[in-house]
PDB file of C-alpha atoms in Angstrom:
ATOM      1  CA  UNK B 292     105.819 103.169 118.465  1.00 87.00           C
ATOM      2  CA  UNK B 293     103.141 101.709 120.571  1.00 94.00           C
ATOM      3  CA  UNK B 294     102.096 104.102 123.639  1.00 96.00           C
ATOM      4  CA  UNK B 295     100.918 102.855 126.694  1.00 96.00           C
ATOM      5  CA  UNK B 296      98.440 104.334 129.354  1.00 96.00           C
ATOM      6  CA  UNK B 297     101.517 106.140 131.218  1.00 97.00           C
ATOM      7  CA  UNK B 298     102.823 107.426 127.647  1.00 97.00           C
ATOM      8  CA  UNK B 299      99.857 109.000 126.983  1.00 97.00           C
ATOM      9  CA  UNK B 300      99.458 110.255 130.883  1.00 96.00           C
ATOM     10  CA  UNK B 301     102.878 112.253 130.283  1.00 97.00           C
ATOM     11  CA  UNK B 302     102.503 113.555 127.095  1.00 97.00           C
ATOM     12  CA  UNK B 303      99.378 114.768 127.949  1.00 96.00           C
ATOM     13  CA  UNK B 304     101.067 116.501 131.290  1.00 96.00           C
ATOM     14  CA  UNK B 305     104.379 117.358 129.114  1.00 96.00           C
ATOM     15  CA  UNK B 306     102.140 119.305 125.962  1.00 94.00           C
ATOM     16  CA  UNK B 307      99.812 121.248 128.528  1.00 92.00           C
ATOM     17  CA  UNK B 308     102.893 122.204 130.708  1.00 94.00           C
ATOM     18  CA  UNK B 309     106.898 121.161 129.932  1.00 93.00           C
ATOM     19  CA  UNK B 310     108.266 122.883 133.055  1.00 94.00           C
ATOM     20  CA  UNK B 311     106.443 120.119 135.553  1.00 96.00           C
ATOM     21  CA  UNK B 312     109.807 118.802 137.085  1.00 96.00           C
ATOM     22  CA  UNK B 313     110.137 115.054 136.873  1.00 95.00           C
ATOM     23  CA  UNK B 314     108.868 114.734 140.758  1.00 97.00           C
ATOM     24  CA  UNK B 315     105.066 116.223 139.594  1.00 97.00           C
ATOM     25  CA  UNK B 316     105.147 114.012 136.413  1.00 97.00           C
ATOM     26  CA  UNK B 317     105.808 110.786 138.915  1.00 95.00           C
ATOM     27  CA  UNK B 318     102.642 111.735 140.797  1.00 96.00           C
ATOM     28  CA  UNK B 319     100.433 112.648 137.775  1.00 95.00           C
ATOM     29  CA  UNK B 320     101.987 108.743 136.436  1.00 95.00           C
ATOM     30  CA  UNK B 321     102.133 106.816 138.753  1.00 95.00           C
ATOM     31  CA  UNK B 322     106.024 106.492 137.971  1.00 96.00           C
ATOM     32  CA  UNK B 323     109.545 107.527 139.834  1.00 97.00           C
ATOM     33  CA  UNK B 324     110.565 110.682 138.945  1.00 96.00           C
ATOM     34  CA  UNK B 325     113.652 108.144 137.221  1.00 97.00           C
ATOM     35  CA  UNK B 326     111.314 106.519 135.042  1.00 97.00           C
ATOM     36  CA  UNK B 327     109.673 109.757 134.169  1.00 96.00           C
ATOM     37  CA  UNK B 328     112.944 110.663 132.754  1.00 97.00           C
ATOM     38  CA  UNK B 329     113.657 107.569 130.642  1.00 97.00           C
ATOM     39  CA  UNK B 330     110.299 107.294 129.257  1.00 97.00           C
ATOM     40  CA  UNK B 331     110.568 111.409 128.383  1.00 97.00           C
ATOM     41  CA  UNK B 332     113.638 110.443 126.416  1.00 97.00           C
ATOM     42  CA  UNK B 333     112.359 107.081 124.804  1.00 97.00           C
ATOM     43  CA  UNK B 334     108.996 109.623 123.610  1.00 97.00           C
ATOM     44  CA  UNK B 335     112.009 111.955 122.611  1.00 97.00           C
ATOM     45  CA  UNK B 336     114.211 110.065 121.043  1.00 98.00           C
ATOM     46  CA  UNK B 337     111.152 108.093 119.038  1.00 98.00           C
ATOM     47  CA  UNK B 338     110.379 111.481 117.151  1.00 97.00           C
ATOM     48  CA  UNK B 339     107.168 111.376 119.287  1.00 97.00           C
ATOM     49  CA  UNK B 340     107.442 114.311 121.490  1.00 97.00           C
ATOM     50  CA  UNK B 341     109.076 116.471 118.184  1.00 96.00           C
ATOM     51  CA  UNK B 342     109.839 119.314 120.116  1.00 94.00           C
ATOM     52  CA  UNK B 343     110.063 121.672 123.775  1.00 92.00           C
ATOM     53  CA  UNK B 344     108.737 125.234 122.908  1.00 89.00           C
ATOM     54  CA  UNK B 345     107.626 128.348 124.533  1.00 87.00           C
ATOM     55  CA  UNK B 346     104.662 129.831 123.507  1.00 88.00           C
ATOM     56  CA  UNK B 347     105.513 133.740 123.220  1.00 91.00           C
ATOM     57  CA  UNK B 348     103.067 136.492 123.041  1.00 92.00           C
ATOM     58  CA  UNK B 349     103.325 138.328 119.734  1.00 93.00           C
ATOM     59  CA  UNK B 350     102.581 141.791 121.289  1.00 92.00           C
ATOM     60  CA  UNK B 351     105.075 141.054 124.072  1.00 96.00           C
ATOM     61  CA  UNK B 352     107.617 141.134 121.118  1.00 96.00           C
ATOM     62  CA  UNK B 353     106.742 143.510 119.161  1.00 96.00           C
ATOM     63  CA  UNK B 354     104.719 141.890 116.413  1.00 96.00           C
ATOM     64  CA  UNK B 355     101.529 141.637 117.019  1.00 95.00           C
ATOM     65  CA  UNK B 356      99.420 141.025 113.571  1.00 97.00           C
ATOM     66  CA  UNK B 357      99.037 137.215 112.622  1.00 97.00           C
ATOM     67  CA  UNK B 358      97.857 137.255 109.315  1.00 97.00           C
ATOM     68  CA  UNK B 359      96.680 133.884 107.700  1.00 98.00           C
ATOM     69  CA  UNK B 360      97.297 134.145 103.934  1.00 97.00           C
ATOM     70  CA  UNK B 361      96.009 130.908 101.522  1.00 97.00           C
ATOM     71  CA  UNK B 362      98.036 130.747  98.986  1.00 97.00           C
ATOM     72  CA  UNK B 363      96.969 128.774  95.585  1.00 96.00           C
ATOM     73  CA  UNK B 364     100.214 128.194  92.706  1.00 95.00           C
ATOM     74  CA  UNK B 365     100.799 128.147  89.315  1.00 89.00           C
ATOM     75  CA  UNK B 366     101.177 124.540  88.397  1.00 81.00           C
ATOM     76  CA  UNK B 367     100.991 121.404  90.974  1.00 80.00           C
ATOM     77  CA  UNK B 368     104.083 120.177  90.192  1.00 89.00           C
ATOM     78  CA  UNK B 369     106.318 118.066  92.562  1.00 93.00           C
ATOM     79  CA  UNK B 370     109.751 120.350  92.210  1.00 93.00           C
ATOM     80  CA  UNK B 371     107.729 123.772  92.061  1.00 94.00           C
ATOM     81  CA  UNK B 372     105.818 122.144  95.455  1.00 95.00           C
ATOM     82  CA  UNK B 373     108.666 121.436  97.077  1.00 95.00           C
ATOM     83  CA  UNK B 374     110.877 124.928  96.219  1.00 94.00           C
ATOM     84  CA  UNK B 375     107.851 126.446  97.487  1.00 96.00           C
ATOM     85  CA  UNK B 376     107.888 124.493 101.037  1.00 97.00           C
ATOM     86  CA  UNK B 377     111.404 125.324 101.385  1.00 96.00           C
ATOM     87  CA  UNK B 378     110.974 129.014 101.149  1.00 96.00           C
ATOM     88  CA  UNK B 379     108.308 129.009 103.319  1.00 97.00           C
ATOM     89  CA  UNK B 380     110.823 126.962 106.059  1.00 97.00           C
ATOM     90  CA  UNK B 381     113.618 129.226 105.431  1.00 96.00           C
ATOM     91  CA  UNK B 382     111.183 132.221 105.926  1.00 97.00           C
ATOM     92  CA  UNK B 383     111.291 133.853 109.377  1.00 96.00           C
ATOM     93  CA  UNK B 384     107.533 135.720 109.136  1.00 97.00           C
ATOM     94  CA  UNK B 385     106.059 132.307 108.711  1.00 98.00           C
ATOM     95  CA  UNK B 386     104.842 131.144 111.786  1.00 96.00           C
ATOM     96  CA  UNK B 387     103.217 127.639 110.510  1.00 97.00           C
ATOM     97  CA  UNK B 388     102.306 126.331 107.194  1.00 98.00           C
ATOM     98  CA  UNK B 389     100.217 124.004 105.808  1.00 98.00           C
ATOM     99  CA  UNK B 390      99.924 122.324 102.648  1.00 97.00           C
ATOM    100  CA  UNK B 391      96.029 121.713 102.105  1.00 97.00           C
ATOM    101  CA  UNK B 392      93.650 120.243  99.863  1.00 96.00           C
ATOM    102  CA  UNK B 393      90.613 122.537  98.558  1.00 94.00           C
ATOM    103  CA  UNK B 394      91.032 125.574  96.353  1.00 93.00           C
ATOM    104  CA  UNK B 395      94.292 126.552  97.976  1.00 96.00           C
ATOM    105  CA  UNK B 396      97.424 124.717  98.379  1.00 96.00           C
ATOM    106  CA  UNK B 397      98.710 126.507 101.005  1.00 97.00           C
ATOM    107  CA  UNK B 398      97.865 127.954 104.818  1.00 98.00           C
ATOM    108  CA  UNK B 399     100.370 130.164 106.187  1.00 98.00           C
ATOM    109  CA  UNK B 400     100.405 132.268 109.979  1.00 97.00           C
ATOM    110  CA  UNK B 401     102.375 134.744 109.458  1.00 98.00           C
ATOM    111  CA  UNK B 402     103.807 137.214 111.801  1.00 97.00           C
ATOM    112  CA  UNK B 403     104.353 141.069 111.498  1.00 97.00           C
ATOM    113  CA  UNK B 404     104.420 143.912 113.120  1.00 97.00           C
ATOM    114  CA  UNK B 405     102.129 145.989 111.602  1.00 97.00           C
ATOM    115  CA  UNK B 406     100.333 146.451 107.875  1.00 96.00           C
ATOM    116  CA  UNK B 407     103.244 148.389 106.360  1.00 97.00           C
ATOM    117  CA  UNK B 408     105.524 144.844 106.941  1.00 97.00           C
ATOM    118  CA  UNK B 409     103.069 142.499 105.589  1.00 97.00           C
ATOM    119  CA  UNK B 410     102.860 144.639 102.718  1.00 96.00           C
ATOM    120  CA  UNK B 411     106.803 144.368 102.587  1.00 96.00           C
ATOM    121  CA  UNK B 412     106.365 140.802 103.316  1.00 96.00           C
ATOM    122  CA  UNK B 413     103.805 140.050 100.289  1.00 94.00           C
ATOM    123  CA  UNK B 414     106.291 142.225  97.938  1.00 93.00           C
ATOM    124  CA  UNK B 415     109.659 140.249  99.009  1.00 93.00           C
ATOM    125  CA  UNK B 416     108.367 136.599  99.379  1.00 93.00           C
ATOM    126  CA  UNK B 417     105.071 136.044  97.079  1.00 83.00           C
ATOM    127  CA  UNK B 418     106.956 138.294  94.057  1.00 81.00           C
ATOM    128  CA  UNK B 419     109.957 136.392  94.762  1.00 87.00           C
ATOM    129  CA  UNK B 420     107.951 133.351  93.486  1.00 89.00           C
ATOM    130  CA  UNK B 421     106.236 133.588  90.455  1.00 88.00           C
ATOM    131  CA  UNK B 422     104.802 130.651  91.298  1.00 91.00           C
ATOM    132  CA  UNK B 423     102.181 132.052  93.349  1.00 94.00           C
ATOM    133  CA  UNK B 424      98.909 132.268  91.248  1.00 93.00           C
ATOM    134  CA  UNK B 425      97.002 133.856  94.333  1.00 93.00           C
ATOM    135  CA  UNK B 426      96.702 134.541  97.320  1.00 94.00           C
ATOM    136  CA  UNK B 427      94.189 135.536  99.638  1.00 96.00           C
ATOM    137  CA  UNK B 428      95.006 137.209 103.141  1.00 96.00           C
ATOM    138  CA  UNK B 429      92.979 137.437 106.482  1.00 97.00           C
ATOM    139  CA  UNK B 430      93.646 139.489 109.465  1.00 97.00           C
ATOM    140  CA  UNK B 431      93.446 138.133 112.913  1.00 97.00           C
ATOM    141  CA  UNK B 432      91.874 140.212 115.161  1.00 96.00           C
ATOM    142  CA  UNK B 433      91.615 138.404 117.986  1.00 95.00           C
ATOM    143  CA  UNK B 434      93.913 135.126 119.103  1.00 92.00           C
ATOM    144  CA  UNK B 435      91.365 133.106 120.760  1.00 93.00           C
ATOM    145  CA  UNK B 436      93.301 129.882 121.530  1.00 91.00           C
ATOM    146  CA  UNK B 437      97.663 129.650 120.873  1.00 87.00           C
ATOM    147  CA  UNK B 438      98.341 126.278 121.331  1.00 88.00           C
ATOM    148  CA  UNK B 439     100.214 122.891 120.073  1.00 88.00           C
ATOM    149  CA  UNK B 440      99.018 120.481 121.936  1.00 90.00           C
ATOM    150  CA  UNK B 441      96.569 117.538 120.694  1.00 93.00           C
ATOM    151  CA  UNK B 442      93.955 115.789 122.092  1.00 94.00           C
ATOM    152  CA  UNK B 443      95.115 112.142 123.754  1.00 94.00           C
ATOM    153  CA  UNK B 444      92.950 109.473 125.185  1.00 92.00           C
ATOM    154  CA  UNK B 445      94.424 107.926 128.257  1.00 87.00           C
TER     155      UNK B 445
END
């Protein structure tokens, strides 16, 4: 999908702030607040705006430790790739993953309340798959930056 000047204008408004009401995105576009709307659901409905989140504090829920845990496996097959990527999307904890190049194979965020879960964590899902060769596990101390959205050139 080719994006124009005003695509880029709104998704640029839309990823830095999803609650401006269609009247604000007309003035930041140029556009009325109609065509705000249809162009919102063409970006939508074209896969690129992917999806409408919240970003939540971790401690404001009670879980907050991000961990960021490289995992490296066994073999680099296709089937034991792909069993592993669908335990990692079926897995709650896991905030975001990544599958990398380097000497892991994996990046995951994971989230957890405190050591004693992680250590839970690591026990249930990386023993679960003895697939895991290693892994390697950093704590975050300090979440500098939380966000999603990416830089576009109007």
């Amino acid at each position: 999908m080719e994006l124009d000047k005003i695509d880029r204008k709104l998704l640029n408004a839309v990823q830095h702030n999803n609650r401006l009401t269609t009247e604000e995105l007309g003035e930041i576009a140029g556009l009325s607040p109609t065509a705000c709307q249809r162009r919102l659901k063409r970006l939508r409905d074209a896969g690129v705006i992917e999806a409408d989140v919240a970003i939540v504090s971790p401690g404001a829920v009670g879980r907050p430790m991000l961990m960021l845990a490289s995992i490296t496996l066994e073999r680099d097959r296709p089937d034991i790739i792909d069993r592993f990527k669908q335990a990692v999307r079926r897995t709650p904890e896991i905030m975001s993953a990544y599958y990398v190049t380097g000497e892991s194979d994996f990046l995951l965020i994971i989230s957890v309340r405190d050591m004693a879960e992680y250590e839970a964590f690591t026990r249930r899902f990386f023993h679960e798959h003895s697939e895991v060769k290693a892994s390697k596990t950093m704590v975050v101390m300090d979440r500098i930056k939380a966000s999603l959205a990416l830089p576009i050139e109007e």
